[in-house]
PDB file of C-alpha atoms in Angstrom:
ATOM      1  CA  UNK E 112      56.794-113.011   9.992  1.00  0.00           C
ATOM      2  CA  UNK E 113      54.279-115.848   9.775  1.00  0.00           C
ATOM      3  CA  UNK E 114      51.067-114.831   8.031  1.00  0.00           C
ATOM      4  CA  UNK E 115      47.880-116.582   9.104  1.00  0.00           C
ATOM      5  CA  UNK E 116      45.068-116.602   6.546  1.00  0.00           C
ATOM      6  CA  UNK E 117      41.581-117.422   7.772  1.00  0.00           C
ATOM      7  CA  UNK E 118      38.724-118.554   5.582  1.00  0.00           C
ATOM      8  CA  UNK E 119      35.995-117.927   4.895  1.00  0.00           C
ATOM      9  CA  UNK E 120      35.756-114.301   5.963  1.00  0.00           C
ATOM     10  CA  UNK E 121      32.094-114.791   6.821  1.00  0.00           C
ATOM     11  CA  UNK E 122      30.076-117.923   7.488  1.00  0.00           C
ATOM     12  CA  UNK E 123      26.266-117.643   7.490  1.00  0.00           C
ATOM     13  CA  UNK E 124      24.661-120.494   9.383  1.00  0.00           C
ATOM     14  CA  UNK E 125      21.589-121.338  11.421  1.00  0.00           C
ATOM     15  CA  UNK E 126      21.557-122.433  15.059  1.00  0.00           C
ATOM     16  CA  UNK E 127      22.007-126.182  15.278  1.00  0.00           C
ATOM     17  CA  UNK E 128      24.211-126.350  12.195  1.00  0.00           C
ATOM     18  CA  UNK E 129      27.924-127.104  12.230  1.00  0.00           C
ATOM     19  CA  UNK E 130      30.706-124.629  11.376  1.00  0.00           C
ATOM     20  CA  UNK E 131      34.119-125.321   9.896  1.00  0.00           C
ATOM     21  CA  UNK E 132      36.677-122.506  10.118  1.00  0.00           C
ATOM     22  CA  UNK E 133      40.075-122.671   8.454  1.00  0.00           C
ATOM     23  CA  UNK E 134      43.411-121.098   9.366  1.00  0.00           C
ATOM     24  CA  UNK E 135      46.401-121.515   7.048  1.00  0.00           C
ATOM     25  CA  UNK E 136      49.939-120.494   7.999  1.00  0.00           C
ATOM     26  CA  UNK E 137      52.540-119.181   5.546  1.00  0.00           C
ATOM     27  CA  UNK E 138      55.055-121.589   7.110  1.00  0.00           C
ATOM     28  CA  UNK E 139      54.848-124.385   9.628  1.00  0.00           C
ATOM     29  CA  UNK E 140      53.840-123.415  13.145  1.00  0.00           C
ATOM     30  CA  UNK E 141      54.036-127.003  14.393  1.00  0.00           C
ATOM     31  CA  UNK E 142      51.330-127.557  16.955  1.00  0.00           C
ATOM     32  CA  UNK E 143      51.464-124.005  18.258  1.00  0.00           C
ATOM     33  CA  UNK E 144      48.107-122.621  17.202  1.00  0.00           C
ATOM     34  CA  UNK E 145      45.328-121.100  19.290  1.00  0.00           C
ATOM     35  CA  UNK E 146      41.761-119.986  18.596  1.00  0.00           C
ATOM     36  CA  UNK E 147      39.813-117.131  20.160  1.00  0.00           C
ATOM     37  CA  UNK E 148      36.209-116.005  20.112  1.00  0.00           C
ATOM     38  CA  UNK E 149      35.254-112.342  20.200  1.00  0.00           C
ATOM     39  CA  UNK E 150      31.759-110.964  20.590  1.00  0.00           C
ATOM     40  CA  UNK E 151      30.803-107.341  19.842  1.00  0.00           C
ATOM     41  CA  UNK E 152      32.034-104.948  22.496  1.00  0.00           C
ATOM     42  CA  UNK E 153      33.999-107.638  24.308  1.00  0.00           C
ATOM     43  CA  UNK E 154      37.595-108.728  24.466  1.00  0.00           C
ATOM     44  CA  UNK E 155      38.678-112.017  22.924  1.00  0.00           C
ATOM     45  CA  UNK E 156      38.269-115.265  24.831  1.00  0.00           C
ATOM     46  CA  UNK E 157      40.611-118.216  24.498  1.00  0.00           C
ATOM     47  CA  UNK E 158      38.905-121.322  23.141  1.00  0.00           C
ATOM     48  CA  UNK E 159      41.680-123.663  22.048  1.00  0.00           C
ATOM     49  CA  UNK E 160      45.461-123.693  22.482  1.00  0.00           C
ATOM     50  CA  UNK E 161      48.156-125.878  20.952  1.00  0.00           C
ATOM     51  CA  UNK E 162      45.806-126.968  18.145  1.00  0.00           C
ATOM     52  CA  UNK E 163      43.356-129.071  20.119  1.00  0.00           C
ATOM     53  CA  UNK E 164      43.489-128.339  23.848  1.00  0.00           C
ATOM     54  CA  UNK E 165      40.288-126.712  25.040  1.00  0.00           C
ATOM     55  CA  UNK E 166      40.642-123.871  27.522  1.00  0.00           C
ATOM     56  CA  UNK E 167      38.944-124.074  30.885  1.00  0.00           C
ATOM     57  CA  UNK E 168      35.174-123.989  30.593  1.00  0.00           C
ATOM     58  CA  UNK E 169      35.021-124.323  26.822  1.00  0.00           C
ATOM     59  CA  UNK E 170      32.283-126.724  25.689  1.00  0.00           C
ATOM     60  CA  UNK E 171      33.151-129.922  23.872  1.00  0.00           C
ATOM     61  CA  UNK E 172      31.348-128.729  20.734  1.00  0.00           C
ATOM     62  CA  UNK E 173      34.484-126.675  19.971  1.00  0.00           C
ATOM     63  CA  UNK E 174      37.081-128.918  18.361  1.00  0.00           C
ATOM     64  CA  UNK E 175      40.492-127.904  17.055  1.00  0.00           C
ATOM     65  CA  UNK E 176      42.570-129.959  14.648  1.00  0.00           C
ATOM     66  CA  UNK E 177      45.451-129.768  12.193  1.00  0.00           C
ATOM     67  CA  UNK E 178      49.218-129.432  12.216  1.00  0.00           C
ATOM     68  CA  UNK E 179      52.004-127.666  10.385  1.00  0.00           C
ATOM     69  CA  UNK E 180      50.300-125.120   8.149  1.00  0.00           C
ATOM     70  CA  UNK E 181      46.630-126.132   8.016  1.00  0.00           C
ATOM     71  CA  UNK E 182      44.280-125.899  10.951  1.00  0.00           C
ATOM     72  CA  UNK E 183      40.562-126.180  11.514  1.00  0.00           C
ATOM     73  CA  UNK E 184      38.167-125.079  14.210  1.00  0.00           C
ATOM     74  CA  UNK E 185      34.965-127.078  14.104  1.00  0.00           C
ATOM     75  CA  UNK E 186      31.918-125.959  16.029  1.00  0.00           C
ATOM     76  CA  UNK E 187      29.186-128.562  16.145  1.00  0.00           C
ATOM     77  CA  UNK E 188      25.533-127.792  16.796  1.00  0.00           C
ATOM     78  CA  UNK E 189      25.844-123.986  16.866  1.00  0.00           C
ATOM     79  CA  UNK E 190      24.282-122.343  19.893  1.00  0.00           C
ATOM     80  CA  UNK E 191      22.987-118.733  19.734  1.00  0.00           C
ATOM     81  CA  UNK E 192      25.959-117.579  21.832  1.00  0.00           C
ATOM     82  CA  UNK E 193      28.446-119.013  19.298  1.00  0.00           C
ATOM     83  CA  UNK E 194      27.736-116.336  16.699  1.00  0.00           C
ATOM     84  CA  UNK E 195      30.841-114.192  16.907  1.00  0.00           C
ATOM     85  CA  UNK E 196      34.201-113.532  15.271  1.00  0.00           C
ATOM     86  CA  UNK E 197      36.911-116.157  15.570  1.00  0.00           C
ATOM     87  CA  UNK E 198      40.652-115.560  15.337  1.00  0.00           C
ATOM     88  CA  UNK E 199      43.590-117.931  15.123  1.00  0.00           C
ATOM     89  CA  UNK E 200      47.031-117.085  16.557  1.00  0.00           C
ATOM     90  CA  UNK E 201      50.398-118.840  16.399  1.00  0.00           C
ATOM     91  CA  UNK E 202      53.141-118.997  19.020  1.00  0.00           C
ATOM     92  CA  UNK E 203      55.830-120.620  16.886  1.00  0.00           C
ATOM     93  CA  UNK E 204      58.255-117.694  16.892  1.00  0.00           C
ATOM     94  CA  UNK E 205      58.431-113.898  17.167  1.00  0.00           C
ATOM     95  CA  UNK E 206      56.439-111.972  16.198  1.00  0.00           C
ATOM     96  CA  UNK E 207      53.237-113.585  17.353  1.00  0.00           C
ATOM     97  CA  UNK E 208      50.526-112.978  14.796  1.00  0.00           C
ATOM     98  CA  UNK E 209      46.793-113.392  14.370  1.00  0.00           C
ATOM     99  CA  UNK E 210      44.669-114.350  11.415  1.00  0.00           C
ATOM    100  CA  UNK E 211      42.253-111.809  10.007  1.00  0.00           C
ATOM    101  CA  UNK E 212      39.227-113.471  11.557  1.00  0.00           C
ATOM    102  CA  UNK E 213      36.115-115.359  10.479  1.00  0.00           C
ATOM    103  CA  UNK E 214      32.720-113.976  11.351  1.00  0.00           C
ATOM    104  CA  UNK E 215      30.084-116.593  12.084  1.00  0.00           C
ATOM    105  CA  UNK E 216      26.734-114.907  11.573  1.00  0.00           C
ATOM    106  CA  UNK E 217      23.157-116.015  11.864  1.00  0.00           C
ATOM    107  CA  UNK E 218      21.632-116.930   8.526  1.00  0.00           C
TER     108      UNK E 218
ATOM    109  CA  UNK K 657      39.736-115.596  39.982  1.00  0.00           C
ATOM    110  CA  UNK K 658      42.431-114.565  37.523  1.00  0.00           C
ATOM    111  CA  UNK K 659      41.761-111.024  36.378  1.00  0.00           C
ATOM    112  CA  UNK K 660      43.462-108.232  34.494  1.00  0.00           C
ATOM    113  CA  UNK K 661      42.063-104.763  35.140  1.00  0.00           C
ATOM    114  CA  UNK K 662      43.087-101.995  32.775  1.00  0.00           C
ATOM    115  CA  UNK K 663      43.084 -98.231  33.152  1.00  0.00           C
ATOM    116  CA  UNK K 664      40.394 -96.093  31.586  1.00  0.00           C
ATOM    117  CA  UNK K 665      39.876 -94.612  28.157  1.00  0.00           C
ATOM    118  CA  UNK K 666      42.238 -91.951  26.863  1.00  0.00           C
ATOM    119  CA  UNK K 667      41.999 -89.181  24.292  1.00  0.00           C
ATOM    120  CA  UNK K 668      45.348 -87.951  23.028  1.00  0.00           C
ATOM    121  CA  UNK K 669      46.586 -85.470  20.474  1.00  0.00           C
ATOM    122  CA  UNK K 670      48.961 -86.541  17.700  1.00  0.00           C
ATOM    123  CA  UNK K 671      52.531 -86.520  18.915  1.00  0.00           C
ATOM    124  CA  UNK K 672      51.578 -87.091  22.542  1.00  0.00           C
ATOM    125  CA  UNK K 673      52.476 -90.105  24.673  1.00  0.00           C
ATOM    126  CA  UNK K 674      50.251 -92.776  26.161  1.00  0.00           C
ATOM    127  CA  UNK K 675      50.569 -94.943  29.244  1.00  0.00           C
ATOM    128  CA  UNK K 676      48.106 -97.753  29.927  1.00  0.00           C
ATOM    129  CA  UNK K 677      48.167 -99.893  33.064  1.00  0.00           C
ATOM    130  CA  UNK K 678      47.089-103.489  33.584  1.00  0.00           C
ATOM    131  CA  UNK K 679      46.714-104.717  37.169  1.00  0.00           C
ATOM    132  CA  UNK K 680      46.778-108.458  37.684  1.00  0.00           C
ATOM    133  CA  UNK K 681      45.108-110.391  40.457  1.00  0.00           C
ATOM    134  CA  UNK K 682      44.275-113.960  41.348  1.00  0.00           C
ATOM    135  CA  UNK K 683      47.622-115.554  40.452  1.00  0.00           C
ATOM    136  CA  UNK K 684      51.394-115.298  40.996  1.00  0.00           C
ATOM    137  CA  UNK K 685      52.308-112.346  38.793  1.00  0.00           C
ATOM    138  CA  UNK K 686      55.898-113.372  38.125  1.00  0.00           C
ATOM    139  CA  UNK K 687      54.929-116.787  36.787  1.00  0.00           C
ATOM    140  CA  UNK K 688      53.326-115.416  33.613  1.00  0.00           C
ATOM    141  CA  UNK K 689      54.396-112.894  31.014  1.00  0.00           C
ATOM    142  CA  UNK K 690      52.146-110.086  29.834  1.00  0.00           C
ATOM    143  CA  UNK K 691      51.353-109.408  26.190  1.00  0.00           C
ATOM    144  CA  UNK K 692      49.729-106.332  24.684  1.00  0.00           C
ATOM    145  CA  UNK K 693      47.390-106.526  21.707  1.00  0.00           C
ATOM    146  CA  UNK K 694      45.447-103.770  20.010  1.00  0.00           C
ATOM    147  CA  UNK K 695      42.399-103.652  17.782  1.00  0.00           C
ATOM    148  CA  UNK K 696      41.680-100.687  15.543  1.00  0.00           C
ATOM    149  CA  UNK K 697      37.994 -99.852  14.987  1.00  0.00           C
ATOM    150  CA  UNK K 698      36.340-102.582  12.944  1.00  0.00           C
ATOM    151  CA  UNK K 699      39.644-104.371  12.420  1.00  0.00           C
ATOM    152  CA  UNK K 700      41.382-107.529  13.596  1.00  0.00           C
ATOM    153  CA  UNK K 701      43.854-108.165  16.387  1.00  0.00           C
ATOM    154  CA  UNK K 702      47.439-106.903  16.279  1.00  0.00           C
ATOM    155  CA  UNK K 703      50.077-108.204  18.710  1.00  0.00           C
ATOM    156  CA  UNK K 704      52.279-105.388  19.988  1.00  0.00           C
ATOM    157  CA  UNK K 705      54.697-107.087  22.302  1.00  0.00           C
ATOM    158  CA  UNK K 706      55.523-109.218  25.331  1.00  0.00           C
ATOM    159  CA  UNK K 707      57.138-108.434  28.667  1.00  0.00           C
ATOM    160  CA  UNK K 708      58.533-110.879  31.170  1.00  0.00           C
ATOM    161  CA  UNK K 709      57.279-110.211  34.675  1.00  0.00           C
ATOM    162  CA  UNK K 710      60.201-112.280  35.975  1.00  0.00           C
ATOM    163  CA  UNK K 711      63.244-110.488  34.551  1.00  0.00           C
ATOM    164  CA  UNK K 712      61.898-107.555  32.544  1.00  0.00           C
ATOM    165  CA  UNK K 713      62.826-108.963  29.134  1.00  0.00           C
ATOM    166  CA  UNK K 714      60.727-107.688  26.265  1.00  0.00           C
ATOM    167  CA  UNK K 715      59.977-108.412  22.631  1.00  0.00           C
ATOM    168  CA  UNK K 716      58.180-105.864  20.462  1.00  0.00           C
ATOM    169  CA  UNK K 717      56.477-105.945  17.094  1.00  0.00           C
ATOM    170  CA  UNK K 718      58.610-104.244  14.477  1.00  0.00           C
ATOM    171  CA  UNK K 719      55.797-101.868  13.526  1.00  0.00           C
ATOM    172  CA  UNK K 720      55.895-100.083  16.899  1.00  0.00           C
ATOM    173  CA  UNK K 721      59.512-100.705  17.859  1.00  0.00           C
ATOM    174  CA  UNK K 722      61.175 -97.476  18.902  1.00  0.00           C
ATOM    175  CA  UNK K 723      57.908 -95.971  20.125  1.00  0.00           C
ATOM    176  CA  UNK K 724      56.812 -98.733  22.499  1.00  0.00           C
ATOM    177  CA  UNK K 725      57.999 -99.581  25.983  1.00  0.00           C
ATOM    178  CA  UNK K 726      56.537-102.321  28.140  1.00  0.00           C
ATOM    179  CA  UNK K 727      57.341-102.502  31.826  1.00  0.00           C
ATOM    180  CA  UNK K 728      56.136-104.441  34.837  1.00  0.00           C
ATOM    181  CA  UNK K 729      56.052-103.589  38.536  1.00  0.00           C
ATOM    182  CA  UNK K 730      56.181-106.684  40.689  1.00  0.00           C
ATOM    183  CA  UNK K 731      55.492-104.677  43.865  1.00  0.00           C
ATOM    184  CA  UNK K 732      51.994-103.869  42.601  1.00  0.00           C
ATOM    185  CA  UNK K 733      51.480-106.714  40.099  1.00  0.00           C
ATOM    186  CA  UNK K 734      50.947-104.176  37.364  1.00  0.00           C
ATOM    187  CA  UNK K 735      52.088-104.069  33.759  1.00  0.00           C
ATOM    188  CA  UNK K 736      52.415-100.894  31.731  1.00  0.00           C
ATOM    189  CA  UNK K 737      52.386-100.026  28.055  1.00  0.00           C
ATOM    190  CA  UNK K 738      53.896 -96.729  26.954  1.00  0.00           C
ATOM    191  CA  UNK K 739      53.552 -95.539  23.385  1.00  0.00           C
ATOM    192  CA  UNK K 740      55.113 -92.297  22.222  1.00  0.00           C
ATOM    193  CA  UNK K 741      54.708 -90.046  19.161  1.00  0.00           C
ATOM    194  CA  UNK K 742      51.073 -91.039  18.814  1.00  0.00           C
ATOM    195  CA  UNK K 743      49.479 -90.978  15.388  1.00  0.00           C
ATOM    196  CA  UNK K 744      45.876 -91.228  14.281  1.00  0.00           C
ATOM    197  CA  UNK K 745      46.406 -94.853  13.268  1.00  0.00           C
ATOM    198  CA  UNK K 746      47.231 -95.683  16.894  1.00  0.00           C
ATOM    199  CA  UNK K 747      43.530 -95.218  17.616  1.00  0.00           C
ATOM    200  CA  UNK K 748      42.413 -98.600  18.914  1.00  0.00           C
ATOM    201  CA  UNK K 749      41.317-100.647  21.882  1.00  0.00           C
ATOM    202  CA  UNK K 750      44.432-101.810  23.694  1.00  0.00           C
ATOM    203  CA  UNK K 751      44.314-105.126  25.551  1.00  0.00           C
ATOM    204  CA  UNK K 752      46.717-106.692  27.984  1.00  0.00           C
ATOM    205  CA  UNK K 753      46.665-110.469  28.041  1.00  0.00           C
ATOM    206  CA  UNK K 754      48.467-112.952  30.225  1.00  0.00           C
ATOM    207  CA  UNK K 755      50.774-115.407  28.537  1.00  0.00           C
ATOM    208  CA  UNK K 756      48.665-118.495  28.989  1.00  0.00           C
ATOM    209  CA  UNK K 757      51.357-121.084  29.441  1.00  0.00           C
ATOM    210  CA  UNK K 758      53.372-119.293  32.047  1.00  0.00           C
ATOM    211  CA  UNK K 759      57.012-119.976  32.781  1.00  0.00           C
ATOM    212  CA  UNK K 760      56.403-123.675  32.161  1.00  0.00           C
ATOM    213  CA  UNK K 761      55.682-123.160  28.475  1.00  0.00           C
ATOM    214  CA  UNK K 762      58.167-120.401  27.648  1.00  0.00           C
ATOM    215  CA  UNK K 763      57.855-116.876  26.402  1.00  0.00           C
ATOM    216  CA  UNK K 764      55.871-117.621  23.250  1.00  0.00           C
ATOM    217  CA  UNK K 765      52.365-118.299  24.359  1.00  0.00           C
ATOM    218  CA  UNK K 766      48.664-118.113  23.850  1.00  0.00           C
ATOM    219  CA  UNK K 767      46.729-115.391  25.646  1.00  0.00           C
ATOM    220  CA  UNK K 768      44.510-116.104  28.613  1.00  0.00           C
ATOM    221  CA  UNK K 769      42.872-114.193  30.149  1.00  0.00           C
ATOM    222  CA  UNK K 770      42.510-110.772  28.561  1.00  0.00           C
ATOM    223  CA  UNK K 771      41.923-107.434  30.200  1.00  0.00           C
ATOM    224  CA  UNK K 772      38.727-105.555  29.496  1.00  0.00           C
ATOM    225  CA  UNK K 773      40.432-103.258  27.008  1.00  0.00           C
ATOM    226  CA  UNK K 774      41.342 -99.572  27.008  1.00  0.00           C
ATOM    227  CA  UNK K 775      39.995 -97.347  24.249  1.00  0.00           C
ATOM    228  CA  UNK K 776      42.590 -94.897  22.991  1.00  0.00           C
ATOM    229  CA  UNK K 777      41.586 -92.157  20.574  1.00  0.00           C
ATOM    230  CA  UNK K 778      44.260 -90.099  18.894  1.00  0.00           C
ATOM    231  CA  UNK K 779      42.781 -86.986  17.362  1.00  0.00           C
ATOM    232  CA  UNK K 780      43.609 -83.334  16.979  1.00  0.00           C
TER     233      UNK K 780
END
């Protein structure tokens, strides 16, 4: 099973700042990594798939990068609605797994 | 629009069985697999398994294998999750999620969209 480790666990930032979220895989997942956003009381929403492809309707301030075992989600110019928990997920092989999440909170 | 509508909240006793439904609309059901993911209170996301809506193939997480059955009904565009021998640590919100890539990207996929979630409480 591929273990995805996200860091940091919590990121405290102010609106307008940039956020850099990391996801590290225990073995290569190629380019098969996705990112999700989850707000309190809501289900997750797909942001990015296959490392860098933005899902429909996702603003350009969300940027995914990386390959192999190291991946980054960069959120530029944080908007109030961006404060949430973010998860990464691989689709390299079975079982599919998620990272533990990074909470982006208002400083 | 593409939508997954899940059945309502459930309260179950330990040892009981659970069945959650997920009705799809807004797309061709058999072109996309259905995954199930759960989230225990205050915890992260846990993938439970995948079911093909095309041929009924499944793949389950080892943790729930033996207790979990995923089925799909193409006559009603509905997917089902059945979990038996419930335990207190099965308490969670259960989500269905469409395999985002569809048949064009294979079985292993991202998840898009997600259902609204079904709260399941297992308690004596």
